[in-house]
Coordinates of C-alpha atoms and ligand atoms in Angstrom, one line a residue:
X1 CA 48.4 146.2 157.1
X2 CA 45.8 146.2 154.3
X3 CA 44.0 149.5 153.5
X4 CA 41.0 149.2 151.3
X5 CA 40.1 152.1 149.0
X6 CA 36.6 152.2 150.6
X7 CA 35.1 150.5 153.5
X8 CA 31.3 150.2 153.4
X9 CA 31.1 147.7 156.2
X10 CA 32.3 149.7 159.1
X11 CA 30.0 152.6 158.2
X12 CA 27.1 150.1 157.9
X13 CA 27.8 148.6 161.3
X14 CA 27.9 152.0 163.0
X15 CA 24.4 152.9 161.9
X16 CA 23.0 149.4 161.5
X17 CA 20.1 149.7 163.9
X18 CA 18.8 152.9 162.5
X19 CA 19.2 151.6 158.9
X20 CA 17.3 148.3 159.7
X21 CA 14.5 150.2 161.5
X22 CA 14.2 152.6 158.5
X23 CA 14.1 149.6 156.0
X24 CA 11.5 147.8 158.1
X25 CA 9.2 150.8 158.0
X26 CA 9.3 150.8 154.2
X27 CA 8.5 147.1 154.2
X28 CA 5.7 147.5 156.7
X29 CA 4.2 150.3 154.6
X30 CA 4.9 148.4 151.3
X31 CA 6.1 151.8 149.9
X32 CA 8.5 150.3 147.4
X33 CA 8.7 152.6 144.4
X34 CA 8.6 156.4 144.9
X35 CA 6.1 157.2 147.8
X36 CA 6.4 158.9 151.2
X37 CA 10.0 157.7 152.1
X38 CA 11.2 159.3 148.8
X39 CA 9.2 162.4 149.4
X40 CA 10.6 162.6 153.0
X41 CA 14.1 162.5 151.8
X42 CA 13.5 165.0 149.0
X43 CA 12.2 167.5 151.5
X44 CA 15.2 167.0 153.7
X45 CA 17.9 167.1 151.0
X46 CA 16.2 170.1 149.4
X47 CA 16.5 172.0 152.8
X48 CA 20.1 170.7 153.3
X49 CA 21.2 172.2 149.9
X50 CA 19.2 175.4 150.3
X51 CA 17.0 174.7 147.4
X52 CA 13.2 174.8 146.9
X53 CA 13.0 171.3 145.3
X54 CA 14.8 168.1 145.3
X55 CA 13.5 165.4 142.8
X56 CA 14.6 161.9 143.6
X57 CA 15.6 159.8 140.7
X58 CA 17.1 156.5 139.8
X59 CA 20.8 157.6 139.7
X60 CA 23.1 160.5 139.0
X61 CA 23.1 159.8 135.2
X62 CA 19.3 160.2 135.3
X63 CA 19.6 163.4 137.2
X64 CA 21.8 165.0 134.5
X65 CA 19.7 163.7 131.7
X66 CA 16.4 164.9 133.3
X67 CA 18.0 168.3 133.7
X68 CA 18.9 168.5 130.1
X69 CA 15.5 167.2 129.0
X70 CA 13.7 169.7 131.2
X71 CA 15.8 172.5 129.5
X72 CA 14.5 171.2 126.2
X73 CA 18.0 170.2 124.9
X74 CA 18.1 167.8 122.0
X75 CA 19.4 166.9 118.6
X76 CA 21.4 169.8 117.0
X77 CA 22.3 171.3 120.3
X78 CA 25.7 171.4 122.0
X79 CA 26.5 171.4 125.8
X80 CA 29.8 172.5 127.1
X81 CA 31.5 170.4 129.8
X82 CA 35.0 169.1 130.7
X83 CA 36.8 166.1 129.4
X84 CA 38.2 164.7 132.8
X85 CA 34.9 163.5 134.3
X86 CA 33.0 160.3 134.7
X87 CA 31.6 159.2 131.4
X88 CA 28.0 159.9 132.7
X89 CA 28.4 163.7 132.2
X90 CA 28.9 163.3 128.5
X91 CA 26.6 160.3 128.2
X92 CA 23.6 162.4 129.4
X93 CA 24.4 165.0 126.8
X94 CA 24.7 162.4 124.1
X95 CA 21.6 160.4 125.0
X96 CA 19.5 163.6 124.6
X97 CA 20.9 163.7 121.0
X98 CA 23.1 166.8 121.7
X99 CA 26.8 166.9 121.3
X100 CA 29.3 167.5 124.1
X101 CA 31.8 170.3 123.6
X102 CA 34.7 170.2 126.0
X103 CA 36.9 173.0 127.5
X104 CA 40.1 172.2 129.3
X105 CA 40.4 172.4 133.1
X106 CA 42.4 174.5 135.6
X107 CA 45.7 172.6 136.3
X108 CA 45.4 173.1 140.1
X109 CA 41.8 172.0 140.7
X110 CA 41.2 169.9 137.6
X111 CA 37.8 171.8 137.4
X112 CA 36.5 173.8 134.5
X113 CA 38.7 176.7 133.8
X114 CA 36.4 179.8 133.4
X115 CA 38.9 181.5 131.0
X116 CA 38.7 178.6 128.7
X117 CA 35.0 178.6 128.9
X118 CA 35.0 182.2 127.9
X119 CA 37.6 181.5 125.1
X120 CA 35.4 178.8 123.7
X121 CA 32.3 181.0 123.5
X122 CA 34.1 184.0 122.3
X123 CA 35.9 182.1 119.5
X124 CA 32.5 180.6 118.4
X125 CA 33.7 177.0 119.1
X126 CA 30.2 176.0 120.4
X127 CA 27.8 178.0 118.2
X128 CA 25.0 175.8 119.1
X129 CA 25.7 175.7 122.8
X130 CA 22.5 175.5 124.9
X131 CA 23.9 174.7 128.5
X132 CA 27.2 174.5 130.4
X133 CA 27.9 171.6 132.9
X134 CA 30.8 172.3 135.2
X135 CA 31.7 169.1 137.3
X136 CA 32.7 169.5 140.9
X137 CA 35.4 167.0 140.6
X138 CA 36.6 165.1 143.7
X139 CA 34.3 167.1 146.0
X140 CA 35.6 170.6 145.3
X141 CA 33.1 173.1 143.7
X142 CA 34.2 174.6 140.3
X143 CA 34.6 178.4 140.2
X144 CA 31.0 179.0 140.0
X145 CA 30.8 182.8 140.0
X146 CA 32.8 183.3 136.8
X147 CA 31.3 180.3 135.2
X148 CA 27.7 181.6 136.0
X149 CA 28.6 185.1 134.8
X150 CA 30.2 184.0 131.5
X151 CA 27.4 181.5 130.8
X152 CA 24.8 184.1 131.7
X153 CA 26.3 186.6 129.3
X154 CA 25.7 184.1 126.5
X155 CA 22.3 183.2 127.7
X156 CA 23.2 179.6 128.7
X157 CA 21.9 177.9 131.8
X158 CA 24.3 176.1 134.1
X159 CA 23.7 172.5 135.3
X160 CA 26.0 171.6 138.1
X161 CA 27.3 168.1 138.1
X162 CA 27.5 167.7 141.9
X163 CA 27.6 163.9 141.8
X164 CA 31.0 164.0 143.8
X165 CA 30.2 167.0 146.0
X166 CA 27.5 166.4 148.5
X167 CA 27.8 169.2 151.1
X168 CA 30.7 171.0 149.4
X169 CA 30.4 174.7 149.4
X170 CA 31.4 177.7 147.4
X171 CA 31.4 181.2 148.9
X172 CA 28.9 180.1 151.5
X173 CA 26.6 178.3 149.1
X174 CA 26.1 174.7 148.8
X175 CA 27.1 172.6 145.8
X176 CA 24.1 172.1 143.5
X177 CA 22.3 175.3 144.7
X178 CA 23.9 177.8 142.3
X179 CA 23.0 176.6 138.8
X180 CA 19.7 176.1 137.2
X181 CA 19.8 172.5 138.6
X182 CA 22.3 170.5 140.7
X183 CA 22.7 166.9 140.0
X184 CA 23.6 164.3 142.6
X185 CA 24.5 160.6 142.5
X186 CA 24.0 158.5 145.6
X187 CA 26.0 155.6 144.3
X188 CA 27.2 153.6 147.4
X189 CA 30.7 155.0 147.4
X190 CA 29.6 158.6 147.3
X191 CA 29.9 160.9 150.4
X192 CA 26.2 160.4 150.7
X193 CA 25.6 156.8 149.4
X194 CA 22.5 154.7 149.0
X195 CA 22.3 150.9 149.5
X196 CA 21.8 150.6 145.7
X197 CA 21.3 153.2 143.0
X198 CA 19.8 156.5 143.5
X199 CA 20.2 160.2 142.5
X200 CA 18.5 163.6 142.8
X201 CA 18.1 166.9 141.0
X202 CA 17.9 170.1 143.1
X203 CA 16.5 173.3 141.8
X204 CA 14.8 176.5 142.6
X205 CA 12.9 176.4 139.3
X206 CA 9.3 175.4 140.0
X207 CA 8.4 174.6 136.4
X208 CA 11.6 172.4 135.8
X209 CA 10.9 170.6 139.1
X210 CA 7.4 169.9 138.1
X211 CA 8.5 168.8 134.6
X212 CA 11.2 166.4 136.0
X213 CA 8.7 165.0 138.5
X214 CA 6.4 164.1 135.6
X215 CA 9.3 162.9 133.4
X216 CA 10.8 160.5 136.0
X217 CA 7.2 158.9 136.3
X218 CA 6.3 158.2 132.6
X219 CA 5.1 161.7 132.1
X220 CA 2.2 161.3 134.4
X221 CA 0.9 163.6 137.2
X222 CA -2.2 161.5 137.7
X223 CA -2.1 157.8 137.3
X224 CA -2.4 156.6 133.7
X225 CA -2.9 160.2 132.4
X226 CA 0.3 161.1 130.6
X227 CA 0.9 164.8 129.8
X228 CA 4.3 164.3 128.3
X229 CA 6.4 161.4 126.9
X230 CA 8.5 160.5 129.9
X231 CA 10.5 157.5 131.3
X232 CA 10.9 155.5 134.4
X233 CA 13.5 157.2 136.5
X234 CA 12.0 156.9 139.9
X235 CA 13.9 156.4 143.2
X236 CA 13.1 153.3 145.4
X237 CA 11.4 153.7 148.7
X238 CA 14.2 151.8 150.5
X239 CA 16.8 154.2 149.0
X240 CA 14.8 157.2 150.3
X241 CA 14.6 155.7 153.8
X242 CA 18.3 154.9 153.8
X243 CA 19.4 158.3 152.6
X244 CA 17.2 160.0 155.1
X245 CA 19.1 158.3 157.9
X246 CA 22.5 158.9 156.3
X247 CA 21.8 162.5 155.6
X248 CA 21.9 163.3 159.3
X249 CA 25.5 162.0 159.3
X250 CA 26.7 163.7 156.1
X251 CA 28.3 166.8 157.8
X252 CA 30.3 164.7 160.3
X253 CA 31.3 162.3 157.7
X254 CA 32.5 165.2 155.5
X255 CA 34.4 166.7 158.4
X256 CA 36.2 163.3 159.0
X257 CA 37.1 163.2 155.3
X258 CA 38.5 166.7 155.5
X259 CA 40.6 166.0 158.6
X260 CA 41.9 162.7 157.0
X261 CA 42.9 164.7 153.8
X262 CA 44.7 167.3 156.0
X263 CA 46.5 164.5 157.8
X264 CA 47.7 163.1 154.4
X265 CA 48.8 166.6 153.4
X266 CA 50.8 167.0 156.5
X267 CA 52.5 163.5 156.2
X268 CA 53.2 163.8 152.4
X269 CA 54.1 167.6 152.2
X270 CA 58.0 166.8 152.2
X271 CA 57.9 164.5 149.1
X272 CA 59.1 166.6 146.3
X273 CA 57.7 164.2 143.6
X274 CA 54.3 164.4 145.0
X275 CA 51.8 167.2 144.3
X276 CA 49.2 167.5 146.9
X277 CA 45.5 168.2 146.2
X278 CA 44.9 171.9 145.8
X279 CA 42.2 173.3 148.1
X280 CA 40.7 176.6 147.1
X281 CA 40.1 179.2 149.8
X282 CA 36.8 180.0 148.1
X283 CA 34.9 177.1 149.5
X284 CA 34.8 173.8 151.4
X285 CA 36.2 170.7 149.7
X286 CA 34.6 167.6 150.9
X287 CA 37.2 165.1 149.5
X288 CA 35.0 162.6 147.9
X289 CA 38.4 161.7 146.5
X290 CA 41.9 162.5 147.7
X291 CA 44.0 162.7 144.5
X292 CA 47.7 163.3 144.6
X293 CA 49.7 163.9 141.3
X294 CA 52.9 162.2 140.4
X295 CA 54.9 161.4 137.3
X296 CA 55.6 158.0 138.7
X297 CA 51.9 157.1 139.2
X298 CA 51.7 153.7 137.8
X299 CA 54.8 152.5 139.6
X300 CA 53.6 154.0 142.9
X301 CA 50.2 152.4 142.5
X302 CA 51.8 149.0 142.0
X303 CA 54.1 149.5 144.9
X304 CA 51.2 150.3 147.2
X305 CA 49.1 147.5 145.8
X306 CA 52.0 145.1 146.7
X307 CA 51.7 146.4 150.3
X308 CA 48.1 145.8 150.6
X309 CA 47.0 149.4 149.9
X310 CA 44.3 149.9 147.3
X311 CA 44.2 153.1 145.2
X312 CA 42.2 154.3 142.3
X313 CA 42.6 156.5 139.2
X314 CA 39.9 159.1 138.5
X315 CA 40.0 159.0 135.5
X316 CA 42.6 157.2 133.4
X317 CA 41.2 158.1 130.0
X318 CA 39.7 161.5 129.3
X319 CA 36.3 161.4 127.6
X320 CA 37.5 162.7 124.3
X321 CA 40.0 159.9 124.0
X322 CA 37.4 157.2 124.8
X323 CA 36.6 154.8 122.0
X324 CA 32.9 155.7 122.6
X325 CA 33.7 159.3 121.6
X326 CA 36.0 158.7 118.7
X327 CA 33.2 160.1 116.5
X328 CA 34.1 163.7 117.9
X329 CA 37.4 163.5 116.1
X330 CA 39.4 164.8 119.0
X331 CA 42.9 163.3 119.3
X332 CA 45.6 163.4 121.9
X333 CA 46.7 166.9 122.6
X334 CA 43.2 168.4 122.3
X335 CA 43.0 169.1 126.1
X336 CA 46.5 169.0 127.4
X337 CA 45.7 169.8 131.0
X338 CA 43.0 167.1 131.3
X339 CA 45.3 164.6 129.6
X340 CA 48.2 165.3 132.0
X341 CA 45.7 164.9 135.0
X342 CA 44.8 161.5 133.5
X343 CA 48.5 160.5 133.4
X344 CA 49.5 161.6 136.8
X345 CA 46.5 161.5 139.2
X346 CA 46.3 158.8 141.9
X347 CA 43.5 158.5 144.4
X348 CA 44.5 157.3 147.9
X349 CA 42.2 155.4 150.2
X350 CA 39.8 158.0 151.9
X351 CA 36.6 157.3 153.8
X352 CA 35.3 158.7 157.1
X353 CA 36.2 155.6 159.1
X354 CA 39.9 155.5 157.9
X355 CA 42.0 155.4 161.0
X356 CA 45.1 157.4 161.9
X357 CA 47.2 154.3 161.7
X358 CA 46.0 153.5 158.2
X359 CA 46.7 157.1 157.0
X360 CA 50.2 156.9 158.5
X361 CA 50.8 153.4 156.9
X362 CA 49.8 154.8 153.5
X363 CA 52.0 157.9 153.9
X364 CA 55.0 155.8 155.1
X365 CA 54.8 153.5 152.1
X366 CA 54.7 156.5 149.8
X367 CA 57.8 158.0 151.5
X368 CA 59.5 154.6 151.3
X369 CA 58.7 154.4 147.5
X370 CA 60.5 157.8 146.9
X371 CA 63.4 156.8 149.3
Ligands
LIG1 C1 31.0 163.3 138.1 C2 29.9 162.2 138.0 N1 28.9 162.5 137.2 C3 27.9 161.5 137.1 C4 27.9 160.4 137.8 C5 26.9 159.4 137.6 O1 26.1 159.0 138.7 P1 25.5 157.5 138.7 O2 26.6 156.5 138.8 O3 24.7 157.6 140.0 O4 24.6 157.4 137.6 C6 29.0 160.1 138.6 C7 29.0 158.8 139.4 O5 30.1 158.3 139.6 C8 30.1 161.1 138.8 O6 31.0 160.8 139.5

């Protein structure tokens, strides 16, 4: 039995006719860059997230960057985030000219630890901080209430990196709807994935939404009249149309992911060497990634690969230990929890179309590995 890490094809085949019809409409209307199909998706996605605005952009990295730009963050500023995330979170900060300051994570969730955020601010470790970016890693929302409270006490806006958390919830609120902005990636493998690159920022802040709409379109609100220096960070019409179709299925796909995750939990719960993903009672985890932890991670991964089961590691090197961030001067031991996550975490195959047989096959091989 082979079990892929992701399977785009079976999902595509299930919605093929709808997708083709939606794409054909874009072509018939020649609405390729921005336009009505992007606007239609923005309206539906804003409603879904419970926000006043959604601004469609080129990808999730753009969404983070535009949020920071709209807050006026630039050279000389610091932005607080976590070290165990995809590089884009830190890149967006750096590309503005600001400096990322990391705080370590909660060992159960691998999400920003509010106590460490408070400690960082109290001890003056980020005197030039202008914003905080918690990451909702693997599809579970960070502890937003304490994070918002601590950031608020210090006058810092919160940008949610919700690139892995489409539809996740925290105390009844949707991921992305709690901070000043929420940033989404629609990279194909995401819970809501485009057929190419796409992203969005959601916000209730009218002025920021207006600024980001101008910024993504060369700073213009009227053609060839440029009020600010912007960039090209628009979403394609085809992606808007595809995402509008797929958004209708997001809740049921997330439900399928949750039930597969719970099936893995049941089947793996007896294995002492494996720590199962922690699921907070404060919200709804949407399992973009099902990550177990084990000290024998590399050997287990190789064993599974030998049996045709593809896994992933999210992420093998924390940002402060990446060559690109050597300039920060942060060596091993700076963020012990994040570093331990990087050593032990293993992402098992998880996608809505995964079958019971595949889940059992993966769990059987893991059990066999541990004897
Ligand atoms: C946590 C996180 N932030 C940001 C991004 C960047 O999104 P994109 O690849 O669409 O630019 C990703 C995408 O993988 C992500 O997982």
